[in-house]
Amino acid sequence: MEIGFWSGWNLVKLYFMIGLPTETEDDLLGIVDLVRKVADCGKRYRGRNRVNVTISPFTPKPHTPFQWEAQESVENIEEKNRFLNRRLRVRNLEVKFRDARISFLEGVLSRGDRRLGRVIESAFRNGARLDSWSEHFNYEFWKRAFEQVGIDPNVYTSSRCPEEPLPWQHIDKGVPPDFLKEEREKSHRGVPLRIGHRKVSASDSDSGLAEPQAPASSFYGRSRKKKVPVHSQSVPRSLLRVKWSKGEEAKYTAHLENMRVFERAIRRADIPVAYSHGFHPHQRVAYGPPLALGFSSEAEYLDIQLTAPYEPKIFERLNQALPPGFSVEEFHLLWSGAESLSKIINAASYQVKTSFPLEVALKKTESILNSESLQVKRTRKEKVEEIEGRPHIFTLEALKVESGTLLTMTLALGEGGYLRVQEILSDGLKMSSEEVLLSEVCRTGLFVRRGQRFFTPFEVS
């Protein structure tokens, strides 16, 4: 902390947890002592040096050594918060306490059983929404829900016998229950932690033993990065380009949610996908241009880098692992090093089903195609600006269908300039905002435009 404040940093954030099973008053006083030392350290240096402290209640969770322990009651946690708050009133110090009722509810739901499904539904009907945000959390909704269903929530936060059945014990996370029991017993006995080849306990600070010194480089900047040999995970002809569709059931899932859907499906299907190197490895899957929320699609694309030669069963397994609304339609194998989808795709085609009068649509589309200019209003960062949209329209047509009018269009996409479907409807055809919202839009194709010719991403690699 001394080095940080001396170097010019003016904010330190500290996080503490209270209510652990073996906690004593000495532990709380230890928090006070440490926080005060840090705050005093900040006062010794110029500037408005601040210390922000967040104190949260401990919540025992399944599949951990404390899954059998009782959770500290709301009343006890609030009393501990008052104990700490009285002792942490320092000028350059800001202390925040997490709502003990939220932690209590978290403990109930995390260690509960299937009976809590009725409680959750009841709380929702009572008005519970967005409870992760403190400004929306209303504990009374949940309290009333427990009363309506006839369940005492304290049953789920009480201590449990290590031999009794647990609602989550049928789920195997790879950690044997005996190991968790052994770790729990060690925590109660205060068994020292093993660090390196020497056991270190809390009493070491008073024993005169010298604390291990970190290398000087870790105090004065970043330490040297270790050189880790990187072995190629790719094999020849191992890049799989996939065409997939998104139906009506999934049209309200956003781009990041689509990515998570495929990430999970690839894992479930046991596809030999390559991973990036680094502290947080990610699947080496590249996606095409994002699809607007509320649009369905017949032609989305993604590239999967494999670590093993392609097998025909991959296609079938991936489809089986995808949820309703997502479907893999086609795939091609490419050589590793092929140009990315985001780099080559620069056009997209759409179909729009609307109740807009066909006669008006025919006149408007003809007028747009015969015109050299189309001014479009686009909002960026709360500012409205006008752009020239005509060069970004390649095709535009209005057709008669049973349900009304069908518009087909091919528009520019990507860094070279683009036009949105909504902009064509509102600024080109002069539809009302309600008519635009009620229109059903489907992306029918993604293309690589070269000159006056259009190619699919399968035809360009």
CSV table of C-alpha atoms in Angstrom, one decimal:
chain,number,residue,atom,x,y,z
A,1,MET,CA,0.0,0.0,0.0
A,2,GLU,CA,2.9,2.3,0.8
A,3,ILE,CA,4.4,1.8,-2.6
A,4,GLY,CA,1.0,2.3,-4.3
A,5,PHE,CA,0.2,5.6,-2.6
A,6,TRP,CA,3.8,6.8,-3.0
A,7,SER,CA,3.6,6.0,-6.8
A,8,GLY,CA,0.5,8.2,-7.2
A,9,TRP,CA,-2.4,5.7,-6.9
A,10,ASN,CA,-5.2,7.4,-5.0
A,11,LEU,CA,-7.8,4.7,-4.5
A,12,VAL,CA,-7.6,1.3,-2.8
A,13,LYS,CA,-10.4,-1.2,-2.7
A,14,LEU,CA,-10.6,-3.8,0.0
A,15,TYR,CA,-13.1,-6.7,0.2
A,16,PHE,CA,-13.9,-8.7,3.3
A,17,MET,CA,-16.2,-11.5,4.2
A,18,ILE,CA,-17.8,-12.0,7.6
A,19,GLY,CA,-20.0,-14.7,9.1
A,20,LEU,CA,-17.6,-17.6,8.4
A,21,PRO,CA,-18.3,-20.8,10.5
A,22,THR,CA,-15.1,-20.4,12.7
A,23,GLU,CA,-15.3,-16.6,13.0
A,24,THR,CA,-14.6,-14.8,16.3
A,25,GLU,CA,-14.7,-11.2,17.5
A,26,ASP,CA,-10.9,-11.2,17.1
A,27,ASP,CA,-11.4,-11.7,13.4
A,28,LEU,CA,-13.7,-8.7,13.2
A,29,LEU,CA,-11.2,-6.6,15.1
A,30,GLY,CA,-8.5,-7.8,12.7
A,31,ILE,CA,-10.6,-6.3,9.8
A,32,VAL,CA,-10.8,-3.0,11.7
A,33,ASP,CA,-7.0,-3.0,12.4
A,34,LEU,CA,-6.0,-3.7,8.8
A,35,VAL,CA,-8.4,-1.2,7.3
A,36,ARG,CA,-7.3,1.5,9.7
A,37,LYS,CA,-3.6,0.8,8.8
A,38,VAL,CA,-4.4,1.2,5.1
A,39,ALA,CA,-6.4,4.4,5.7
A,40,ASP,CA,-3.6,5.9,7.8
A,41,CYS,CA,-1.1,5.0,5.1
A,42,GLY,CA,-3.1,7.0,2.6
A,43,LYS,CA,-3.1,10.0,4.8
A,44,ARG,CA,0.7,10.2,4.8
A,45,TYR,CA,0.8,11.0,1.1
A,46,ARG,CA,-0.3,14.0,-0.8
A,47,GLY,CA,-3.6,14.0,-2.7
A,48,ARG,CA,-7.1,12.8,-1.9
A,49,ASN,CA,-6.2,9.3,-1.2
A,50,ARG,CA,-9.3,7.1,-0.5
A,51,VAL,CA,-9.9,3.6,0.7
A,52,ASN,CA,-13.2,1.9,-0.3
A,53,VAL,CA,-14.2,-1.2,1.8
A,54,THR,CA,-16.9,-3.7,0.9
A,55,ILE,CA,-18.0,-6.2,3.5
A,56,SER,CA,-20.2,-9.1,2.5
A,57,PRO,CA,-21.8,-12.0,4.5
A,58,PHE,CA,-20.5,-15.4,3.9
A,59,THR,CA,-22.9,-17.8,2.1
A,60,PRO,CA,-22.2,-21.6,2.4
A,61,LYS,CA,-22.5,-23.1,-1.1
A,62,PRO,CA,-23.0,-26.7,-2.4
A,63,HIS,CA,-19.9,-28.7,-3.3
A,64,THR,CA,-17.7,-26.9,-0.8
A,65,PRO,CA,-16.4,-27.9,2.6
A,66,PHE,CA,-18.9,-25.6,4.3
A,67,GLN,CA,-22.0,-27.0,2.6
A,68,TRP,CA,-23.0,-28.6,5.9
A,69,GLU,CA,-22.6,-25.5,8.0
A,70,ALA,CA,-25.3,-23.1,9.3
A,71,GLN,CA,-25.4,-19.7,7.6
A,72,GLU,CA,-25.2,-16.7,10.0
A,73,SER,CA,-28.6,-15.2,10.6
A,74,VAL,CA,-29.6,-11.8,9.2
A,75,GLU,CA,-29.8,-10.4,12.7
A,76,ASN,CA,-26.3,-11.6,13.6
A,77,ILE,CA,-24.8,-10.2,10.4
A,78,GLU,CA,-26.5,-6.8,10.9
A,79,GLU,CA,-25.1,-6.7,14.4
A,80,LYS,CA,-21.6,-7.4,13.1
A,81,ASN,CA,-22.1,-4.7,10.5
A,82,ARG,CA,-23.0,-2.2,13.2
A,83,PHE,CA,-19.9,-3.4,15.2
A,84,LEU,CA,-17.6,-2.7,12.3
A,85,ASN,CA,-19.3,0.5,11.2
A,86,ARG,CA,-18.8,2.1,14.7
A,87,ARG,CA,-15.1,1.3,14.5
A,88,LEU,CA,-14.5,2.3,10.9
A,89,ARG,CA,-15.5,6.0,10.9
A,90,VAL,CA,-12.4,7.5,9.3
A,91,ARG,CA,-12.2,10.6,7.1
A,92,ASN,CA,-10.7,9.0,3.9
A,93,LEU,CA,-12.6,5.7,4.3
A,94,GLU,CA,-15.9,4.6,2.7
A,95,VAL,CA,-17.4,1.4,3.9
A,96,LYS,CA,-20.3,-0.5,2.2
A,97,PHE,CA,-22.2,-3.4,3.6
A,98,ARG,CA,-23.9,-5.9,1.4
A,99,ASP,CA,-27.6,-6.4,2.3
A,100,ALA,CA,-27.7,-9.4,4.7
A,101,ARG,CA,-31.2,-10.3,3.4
A,102,ILE,CA,-29.9,-10.7,-0.1
A,103,SER,CA,-27.2,-13.1,1.1
A,104,PHE,CA,-29.7,-15.0,3.2
A,105,LEU,CA,-31.9,-15.4,0.2
A,106,GLU,CA,-28.9,-16.5,-1.9
A,107,GLY,CA,-28.1,-19.1,0.7
A,108,VAL,CA,-31.7,-20.4,0.7
A,109,LEU,CA,-31.8,-20.8,-3.0
A,110,SER,CA,-28.4,-22.2,-3.5
A,111,ARG,CA,-28.9,-25.0,-0.9
A,112,GLY,CA,-32.6,-25.5,-1.4
A,113,ASP,CA,-34.5,-28.3,-3.1
A,114,ARG,CA,-37.2,-28.5,-5.8
A,115,ARG,CA,-39.9,-27.2,-3.5
A,116,LEU,CA,-38.4,-23.7,-3.9
A,117,GLY,CA,-39.7,-23.6,-7.5
A,118,ARG,CA,-43.1,-22.7,-6.1
A,119,VAL,CA,-41.6,-20.0,-3.9
A,120,ILE,CA,-39.8,-18.5,-6.9
A,121,GLU,CA,-43.0,-18.4,-8.9
A,122,SER,CA,-44.9,-16.9,-6.0
A,123,ALA,CA,-42.3,-14.2,-5.5
A,124,PHE,CA,-42.5,-13.4,-9.2
A,125,ARG,CA,-46.2,-13.0,-9.0
A,126,ASN,CA,-45.8,-10.9,-5.9
A,127,GLY,CA,-43.7,-8.4,-7.9
A,128,ALA,CA,-40.1,-9.6,-7.5
A,129,ARG,CA,-38.0,-8.4,-10.5
A,130,LEU,CA,-34.3,-7.7,-11.2
A,131,ASP,CA,-33.4,-8.7,-7.6
A,132,SER,CA,-29.7,-8.7,-8.4
A,133,TRP,CA,-29.9,-4.9,-8.3
A,134,SER,CA,-30.3,-3.5,-4.8
A,135,GLU,CA,-32.6,-0.7,-5.9
A,136,HIS,CA,-35.1,-3.3,-7.2
A,137,PHE,CA,-34.8,-5.8,-4.4
A,138,ASN,CA,-37.8,-6.1,-2.1
A,139,TYR,CA,-37.4,-8.7,0.6
A,140,GLU,CA,-41.2,-8.5,1.5
A,141,PHE,CA,-42.1,-10.1,-1.9
A,142,TRP,CA,-40.0,-13.2,-0.9
A,143,LYS,CA,-41.1,-13.2,2.7
A,144,ARG,CA,-44.7,-13.3,1.6
A,145,ALA,CA,-43.9,-16.0,-1.0
A,146,PHE,CA,-42.5,-18.3,1.7
A,147,GLU,CA,-45.6,-17.8,3.8
A,148,GLN,CA,-47.9,-18.4,0.8
A,149,VAL,CA,-46.2,-21.8,0.0
A,150,GLY,CA,-45.8,-22.7,3.6
A,151,ILE,CA,-42.0,-23.1,3.7
A,152,ASP,CA,-39.7,-22.0,6.5
A,153,PRO,CA,-36.6,-20.6,4.7
A,154,ASN,CA,-34.5,-21.0,7.8
A,155,VAL,CA,-34.6,-24.8,7.3
A,156,TYR,CA,-32.3,-24.4,4.3
A,157,THR,CA,-29.7,-22.2,6.1
A,158,SER,CA,-29.4,-24.4,9.2
A,159,SER,CA,-26.6,-26.8,9.8
A,160,ARG,CA,-26.8,-30.3,8.3
A,161,CYS,CA,-25.5,-33.7,9.3
A,162,PRO,CA,-22.7,-34.8,7.0
A,163,GLU,CA,-24.5,-38.1,6.6
A,164,GLU,CA,-27.9,-36.8,5.6
A,165,PRO,CA,-28.9,-36.7,1.9
A,166,LEU,CA,-28.4,-33.3,0.2
A,167,PRO,CA,-30.5,-32.0,-2.7
A,168,TRP,CA,-27.5,-31.6,-4.9
A,169,GLN,CA,-25.5,-34.8,-4.1
A,170,HIS,CA,-26.7,-36.4,-7.4
A,171,ILE,CA,-24.6,-33.9,-9.3
A,172,ASP,CA,-20.9,-34.9,-9.6
A,173,LYS,CA,-18.5,-32.1,-9.9
A,174,GLY,CA,-15.4,-34.3,-9.6
A,175,VAL,CA,-14.7,-33.6,-5.9
A,176,PRO,CA,-15.3,-36.6,-3.6
A,177,PRO,CA,-17.6,-35.9,-0.6
A,178,ASP,CA,-15.0,-37.4,1.7
A,179,PHE,CA,-12.5,-34.8,0.6
A,180,LEU,CA,-15.0,-32.0,1.4
A,181,LYS,CA,-15.6,-33.5,4.9
A,182,GLU,CA,-11.9,-33.8,5.5
A,183,GLU,CA,-11.3,-30.1,4.6
A,184,ARG,CA,-14.3,-29.1,6.8
A,185,GLU,CA,-12.7,-30.9,9.8
A,186,LYS,CA,-9.4,-29.2,9.1
A,187,SER,CA,-10.9,-25.8,9.1
A,188,HIS,CA,-12.5,-26.4,12.5
A,189,ARG,CA,-9.2,-27.7,13.9
A,190,GLY,CA,-7.4,-24.7,12.5
A,191,VAL,CA,-4.9,-26.9,10.6
A,192,PRO,CA,-2.2,-24.6,9.1
A,193,LEU,CA,-2.1,-24.0,5.4
A,194,ARG,CA,0.7,-25.6,3.5
A,195,ILE,CA,2.6,-23.1,1.3
A,196,GLY,CA,5.6,-24.4,-0.6
A,197,HIS,CA,7.5,-26.8,1.7
A,198,ARG,CA,6.7,-25.1,5.0
A,199,LYS,CA,3.5,-25.0,7.0
A,200,VAL,CA,2.3,-21.4,7.7
A,201,SER,CA,-0.2,-20.6,10.4
A,202,ALA,CA,-1.6,-17.3,11.7
A,203,SER,CA,0.8,-17.4,14.7
A,204,ASP,CA,3.8,-17.0,12.3
A,205,SER,CA,3.5,-13.3,12.4
A,206,ASP,CA,4.4,-13.3,16.1
A,207,SER,CA,7.0,-16.1,15.9
A,208,GLY,CA,9.8,-14.0,14.5
A,209,LEU,CA,9.9,-16.0,11.3
A,210,ALA,CA,10.8,-13.8,8.4
A,211,GLU,CA,8.2,-13.4,5.7
A,212,PRO,CA,9.2,-14.5,2.3
A,213,GLN,CA,10.3,-11.6,0.2
A,214,ALA,CA,8.9,-11.1,-3.3
A,215,PRO,CA,11.4,-10.3,-6.1
A,216,ALA,CA,12.1,-6.6,-6.5
A,217,SER,CA,10.6,-6.6,-10.0
A,218,SER,CA,7.1,-7.5,-8.6
A,219,PHE,CA,7.2,-4.2,-6.5
A,220,TYR,CA,8.4,-1.9,-9.3
A,221,GLY,CA,6.4,-2.9,-12.3
A,222,ARG,CA,5.4,-6.1,-14.1
A,223,SER,CA,7.5,-9.2,-13.6
A,224,ARG,CA,9.0,-10.8,-16.6
A,225,LYS,CA,6.7,-13.0,-18.5
A,226,LYS,CA,7.6,-16.6,-18.7
A,227,LYS,CA,8.2,-17.9,-22.1
A,228,VAL,CA,5.8,-20.8,-22.7
A,229,PRO,CA,6.3,-22.8,-25.8
A,230,VAL,CA,3.3,-22.6,-28.0
A,231,HIS,CA,2.4,-25.7,-30.0
A,232,SER,CA,0.1,-25.4,-32.9
A,233,GLN,CA,-3.4,-26.9,-32.3
A,234,SER,CA,-4.4,-26.8,-35.9
A,235,VAL,CA,-4.1,-29.7,-38.3
A,236,PRO,CA,-4.3,-29.4,-42.1
A,237,ARG,CA,-7.9,-28.9,-43.5
A,238,SER,CA,-9.1,-28.4,-39.9
A,239,LEU,CA,-11.1,-25.2,-40.2
A,240,LEU,CA,-14.8,-25.9,-40.3
A,241,ARG,CA,-17.1,-23.2,-41.8
A,242,VAL,CA,-20.6,-23.7,-40.6
A,243,LYS,CA,-23.8,-22.3,-42.0
A,244,TRP,CA,-26.6,-22.1,-39.3
A,245,SER,CA,-30.1,-20.8,-39.0
A,246,LYS,CA,-32.0,-19.0,-36.3
A,247,GLY,CA,-35.8,-19.6,-36.2
A,248,GLU,CA,-38.7,-17.7,-34.6
A,249,GLU,CA,-38.1,-19.4,-31.2
A,250,ALA,CA,-34.7,-17.8,-30.9
A,251,LYS,CA,-35.0,-14.5,-32.7
A,252,TYR,CA,-34.9,-12.5,-29.4
A,253,THR,CA,-31.6,-13.9,-28.3
A,254,ALA,CA,-28.8,-11.4,-28.8
A,255,HIS,CA,-25.4,-11.9,-30.4
A,256,LEU,CA,-23.5,-12.7,-27.1
A,257,GLU,CA,-26.2,-15.2,-26.1
A,258,ASN,CA,-25.9,-16.8,-29.5
A,259,MET,CA,-22.2,-17.2,-28.9
A,260,ARG,CA,-22.8,-18.8,-25.5
A,261,VAL,CA,-25.3,-21.2,-27.1
A,262,PHE,CA,-22.7,-22.5,-29.5
A,263,GLU,CA,-20.0,-22.6,-26.9
A,264,ARG,CA,-22.1,-24.9,-24.7
A,265,ALA,CA,-23.3,-27.0,-27.7
A,266,ILE,CA,-19.7,-27.5,-28.9
A,267,ARG,CA,-18.7,-28.7,-25.4
A,268,ARG,CA,-21.8,-31.0,-25.1
A,269,ALA,CA,-21.2,-32.4,-28.6
A,270,ASP,CA,-17.6,-33.2,-27.6
A,271,ILE,CA,-16.2,-31.5,-30.7
A,272,PRO,CA,-12.4,-31.3,-30.7
A,273,VAL,CA,-12.2,-27.5,-30.8
A,274,ALA,CA,-9.0,-25.6,-30.4
A,275,TYR,CA,-8.6,-23.1,-27.5
A,276,SER,CA,-6.7,-19.9,-27.3
A,277,HIS,CA,-3.6,-19.7,-25.1
A,278,GLY,CA,-3.5,-17.5,-22.0
A,279,PHE,CA,-4.9,-17.3,-18.5
A,280,HIS,CA,-8.6,-17.6,-19.7
A,281,PRO,CA,-8.6,-19.9,-22.7
A,282,HIS,CA,-11.5,-19.4,-25.2
A,283,GLN,CA,-12.7,-21.6,-27.9
A,284,ARG,CA,-11.3,-20.7,-31.3
A,285,VAL,CA,-14.7,-20.0,-32.9
A,286,ALA,CA,-15.2,-16.9,-35.1
A,287,TYR,CA,-18.6,-15.6,-35.9
A,288,GLY,CA,-20.0,-13.7,-38.8
A,289,PRO,CA,-21.7,-10.2,-38.5
A,290,PRO,CA,-24.1,-9.9,-35.6
A,291,LEU,CA,-27.8,-10.3,-36.4
A,292,ALA,CA,-30.1,-7.6,-35.1
A,293,LEU,CA,-32.3,-8.5,-32.2
A,294,GLY,CA,-35.7,-9.7,-33.3
A,295,PHE,CA,-34.6,-10.9,-36.7
A,296,SER,CA,-34.7,-14.6,-37.7
A,297,SER,CA,-32.1,-15.9,-40.2
A,298,GLU,CA,-31.6,-18.6,-42.8
A,299,ALA,CA,-27.9,-18.0,-43.3
A,300,GLU,CA,-25.6,-17.2,-40.4
A,301,TYR,CA,-22.0,-18.4,-40.4
A,302,LEU,CA,-19.2,-19.4,-38.0
A,303,ASP,CA,-15.8,-20.9,-38.2
A,304,ILE,CA,-14.6,-23.6,-35.8
A,305,GLN,CA,-10.9,-24.4,-35.5
A,306,LEU,CA,-10.5,-28.1,-34.9
A,307,THR,CA,-7.6,-30.0,-33.2
A,308,ALA,CA,-8.4,-33.2,-35.0
A,309,PRO,CA,-9.4,-34.2,-38.5
A,310,TYR,CA,-13.1,-33.7,-39.3
A,311,GLU,CA,-15.5,-36.6,-38.8
A,312,PRO,CA,-19.0,-36.6,-40.4
A,313,LYS,CA,-20.6,-37.3,-37.0
A,314,ILE,CA,-19.6,-33.9,-35.7
A,315,PHE,CA,-22.4,-32.3,-37.8
A,316,GLU,CA,-25.0,-34.6,-36.3
A,317,ARG,CA,-23.7,-34.2,-32.7
A,318,LEU,CA,-23.7,-30.4,-32.9
A,319,ASN,CA,-27.3,-30.3,-34.2
A,320,GLN,CA,-28.4,-32.6,-31.4
A,321,ALA,CA,-26.7,-30.4,-28.8
A,322,LEU,CA,-28.3,-27.1,-30.0
A,323,PRO,CA,-31.5,-25.8,-28.3
A,324,PRO,CA,-34.8,-25.2,-30.2
A,325,GLY,CA,-34.5,-22.4,-32.7
A,326,PHE,CA,-30.9,-23.1,-33.7
A,327,SER,CA,-30.0,-25.5,-36.5
A,328,VAL,CA,-26.8,-26.3,-38.4
A,329,GLU,CA,-27.7,-26.4,-42.1
A,330,GLU,CA,-24.4,-26.9,-44.0
A,331,PHE,CA,-20.6,-26.9,-43.6
A,332,HIS,CA,-17.4,-26.8,-45.6
A,333,LEU,CA,-13.9,-27.6,-44.7
A,334,LEU,CA,-11.3,-24.9,-45.3
A,335,TRP,CA,-7.5,-24.7,-45.1
A,336,SER,CA,-6.3,-23.1,-41.9
A,337,GLY,CA,-5.4,-19.5,-42.5
A,338,ALA,CA,-8.5,-18.8,-44.6
A,339,GLU,CA,-9.8,-15.2,-44.4
A,340,SER,CA,-12.1,-14.5,-41.5
A,341,LEU,CA,-15.8,-14.1,-41.9
A,342,SER,CA,-15.8,-10.6,-40.5
A,343,LYS,CA,-13.2,-9.5,-43.0
A,344,ILE,CA,-14.8,-10.9,-46.2
A,345,ILE,CA,-18.6,-10.5,-45.6
A,346,ASN,CA,-19.8,-7.1,-46.9
A,347,ALA,CA,-23.4,-7.7,-48.0
A,348,ALA,CA,-26.6,-9.2,-46.7
A,349,SER,CA,-30.0,-10.1,-48.1
A,350,TYR,CA,-33.3,-9.8,-46.2
A,351,GLN,CA,-37.0,-10.6,-46.5
A,352,VAL,CA,-39.5,-8.4,-44.7
A,353,LYS,CA,-43.2,-9.5,-44.2
A,354,THR,CA,-45.4,-6.5,-43.6
A,355,SER,CA,-49.0,-5.3,-43.8
A,356,PHE,CA,-47.8,-2.1,-45.6
A,357,PRO,CA,-50.0,-1.5,-48.7
A,358,LEU,CA,-48.4,-3.2,-51.8
A,359,GLU,CA,-49.3,-0.3,-54.1
A,360,VAL,CA,-47.4,2.2,-51.9
A,361,ALA,CA,-44.5,-0.2,-51.5
A,362,LEU,CA,-44.1,-0.6,-55.2
A,363,LYS,CA,-44.0,3.2,-55.8
A,364,LYS,CA,-41.6,3.8,-53.0
A,365,THR,CA,-39.2,1.0,-54.0
A,366,GLU,CA,-39.2,2.2,-57.6
A,367,SER,CA,-38.6,5.7,-56.5
A,368,ILE,CA,-35.6,4.7,-54.3
A,369,LEU,CA,-34.0,2.6,-57.1
A,370,ASN,CA,-34.4,5.4,-59.7
A,371,SER,CA,-33.0,8.0,-57.3
A,372,GLU,CA,-29.3,8.8,-56.9
A,373,SER,CA,-29.7,9.8,-53.2
A,374,LEU,CA,-31.5,8.6,-50.1
A,375,GLN,CA,-31.0,10.6,-46.9
A,376,VAL,CA,-31.2,8.3,-43.8
A,377,LYS,CA,-31.3,9.5,-40.2
A,378,ARG,CA,-29.1,7.5,-37.9
A,379,THR,CA,-28.8,7.9,-34.1
A,380,ARG,CA,-25.3,7.6,-32.7
A,381,LYS,CA,-24.5,8.2,-29.0
A,382,GLU,CA,-27.8,10.2,-28.6
A,383,LYS,CA,-27.0,12.3,-31.6
A,384,VAL,CA,-29.0,12.2,-34.9
A,385,GLU,CA,-27.0,12.5,-38.1
A,386,GLU,CA,-27.9,12.2,-41.7
A,387,ILE,CA,-26.0,9.8,-44.0
A,388,GLU,CA,-26.2,8.9,-47.7
A,389,GLY,CA,-27.8,5.5,-47.9
A,390,ARG,CA,-28.4,5.0,-51.7
A,391,PRO,CA,-24.9,3.5,-52.5
A,392,HIS,CA,-25.5,0.8,-49.9
A,393,ILE,CA,-28.7,-0.5,-51.6
A,394,PHE,CA,-27.9,-3.3,-54.2
A,395,THR,CA,-31.4,-4.7,-54.7
A,396,LEU,CA,-34.9,-3.8,-53.5
A,397,GLU,CA,-38.2,-5.3,-54.5
A,398,ALA,CA,-41.9,-5.4,-53.3
A,399,LEU,CA,-44.0,-8.5,-53.9
A,400,LYS,CA,-47.6,-9.6,-53.2
A,401,VAL,CA,-48.0,-12.5,-50.8
A,402,GLU,CA,-51.1,-14.0,-49.0
A,403,SER,CA,-50.2,-12.3,-45.6
A,404,GLY,CA,-49.7,-8.9,-47.2
A,405,THR,CA,-46.5,-7.4,-48.7
A,406,LEU,CA,-43.1,-9.1,-49.0
A,407,LEU,CA,-40.0,-6.8,-49.4
A,408,THR,CA,-36.7,-8.3,-50.5
A,409,MET,CA,-33.5,-6.4,-50.4
A,410,THR,CA,-29.7,-6.7,-50.5
A,411,LEU,CA,-27.8,-4.2,-48.5
A,412,ALA,CA,-24.2,-3.3,-47.8
A,413,LEU,CA,-22.7,-4.6,-44.6
A,414,GLY,CA,-19.4,-4.1,-42.8
A,415,GLU,CA,-16.7,-1.4,-42.4
A,416,GLY,CA,-17.1,-0.1,-45.9
A,417,GLY,CA,-20.5,1.3,-45.1
A,418,TYR,CA,-23.8,-0.3,-44.2
A,419,LEU,CA,-27.6,0.3,-44.2
A,420,ARG,CA,-30.0,-1.1,-41.7
A,421,VAL,CA,-33.3,-2.7,-42.7
A,422,GLN,CA,-35.2,-0.4,-40.3
A,423,GLU,CA,-33.7,2.6,-42.1
A,424,ILE,CA,-35.0,1.4,-45.4
A,425,LEU,CA,-38.5,0.9,-43.9
A,426,SER,CA,-38.7,4.2,-42.0
A,427,ASP,CA,-36.7,6.6,-44.2
A,428,GLY,CA,-37.1,4.9,-47.6
A,429,LEU,CA,-40.7,3.6,-47.5
A,430,LYS,CA,-41.9,6.1,-44.9
A,431,MET,CA,-43.4,3.5,-42.6
A,432,SER,CA,-44.6,4.5,-39.2
A,433,SER,CA,-42.6,3.3,-36.2
A,434,GLU,CA,-45.4,0.9,-35.3
A,435,GLU,CA,-45.4,-0.6,-38.8
A,436,VAL,CA,-41.6,-1.0,-38.6
A,437,LEU,CA,-41.8,-2.8,-35.2
A,438,LEU,CA,-44.6,-5.2,-36.5
A,439,SER,CA,-42.7,-6.2,-39.6
A,440,GLU,CA,-41.2,-9.7,-39.6
A,441,VAL,CA,-37.6,-9.6,-40.8
A,442,CYS,CA,-35.5,-12.6,-41.8
A,443,ARG,CA,-31.9,-12.5,-43.0
A,444,THR,CA,-31.8,-14.8,-46.0
A,445,GLY,CA,-28.1,-14.6,-47.0
A,446,LEU,CA,-24.6,-13.2,-46.2
A,447,PHE,CA,-22.4,-12.5,-49.2
A,448,VAL,CA,-18.9,-11.5,-50.3
A,449,ARG,CA,-19.4,-8.8,-52.9
A,450,ARG,CA,-16.6,-8.4,-55.5
A,451,GLY,CA,-17.4,-5.9,-58.2
A,452,GLN,CA,-21.0,-6.6,-59.3
A,453,ARG,CA,-20.8,-10.3,-58.3
A,454,PHE,CA,-22.0,-11.9,-55.0
A,455,PHE,CA,-20.4,-15.0,-53.5
A,456,THR,CA,-21.4,-17.1,-50.5
A,457,PRO,CA,-18.7,-17.5,-47.7
A,458,PHE,CA,-18.4,-21.1,-48.8
A,459,GLU,CA,-17.3,-19.9,-52.3
A,460,VAL,CA,-14.6,-17.6,-50.9
A,461,SER,CA,-11.9,-19.1,-48.7
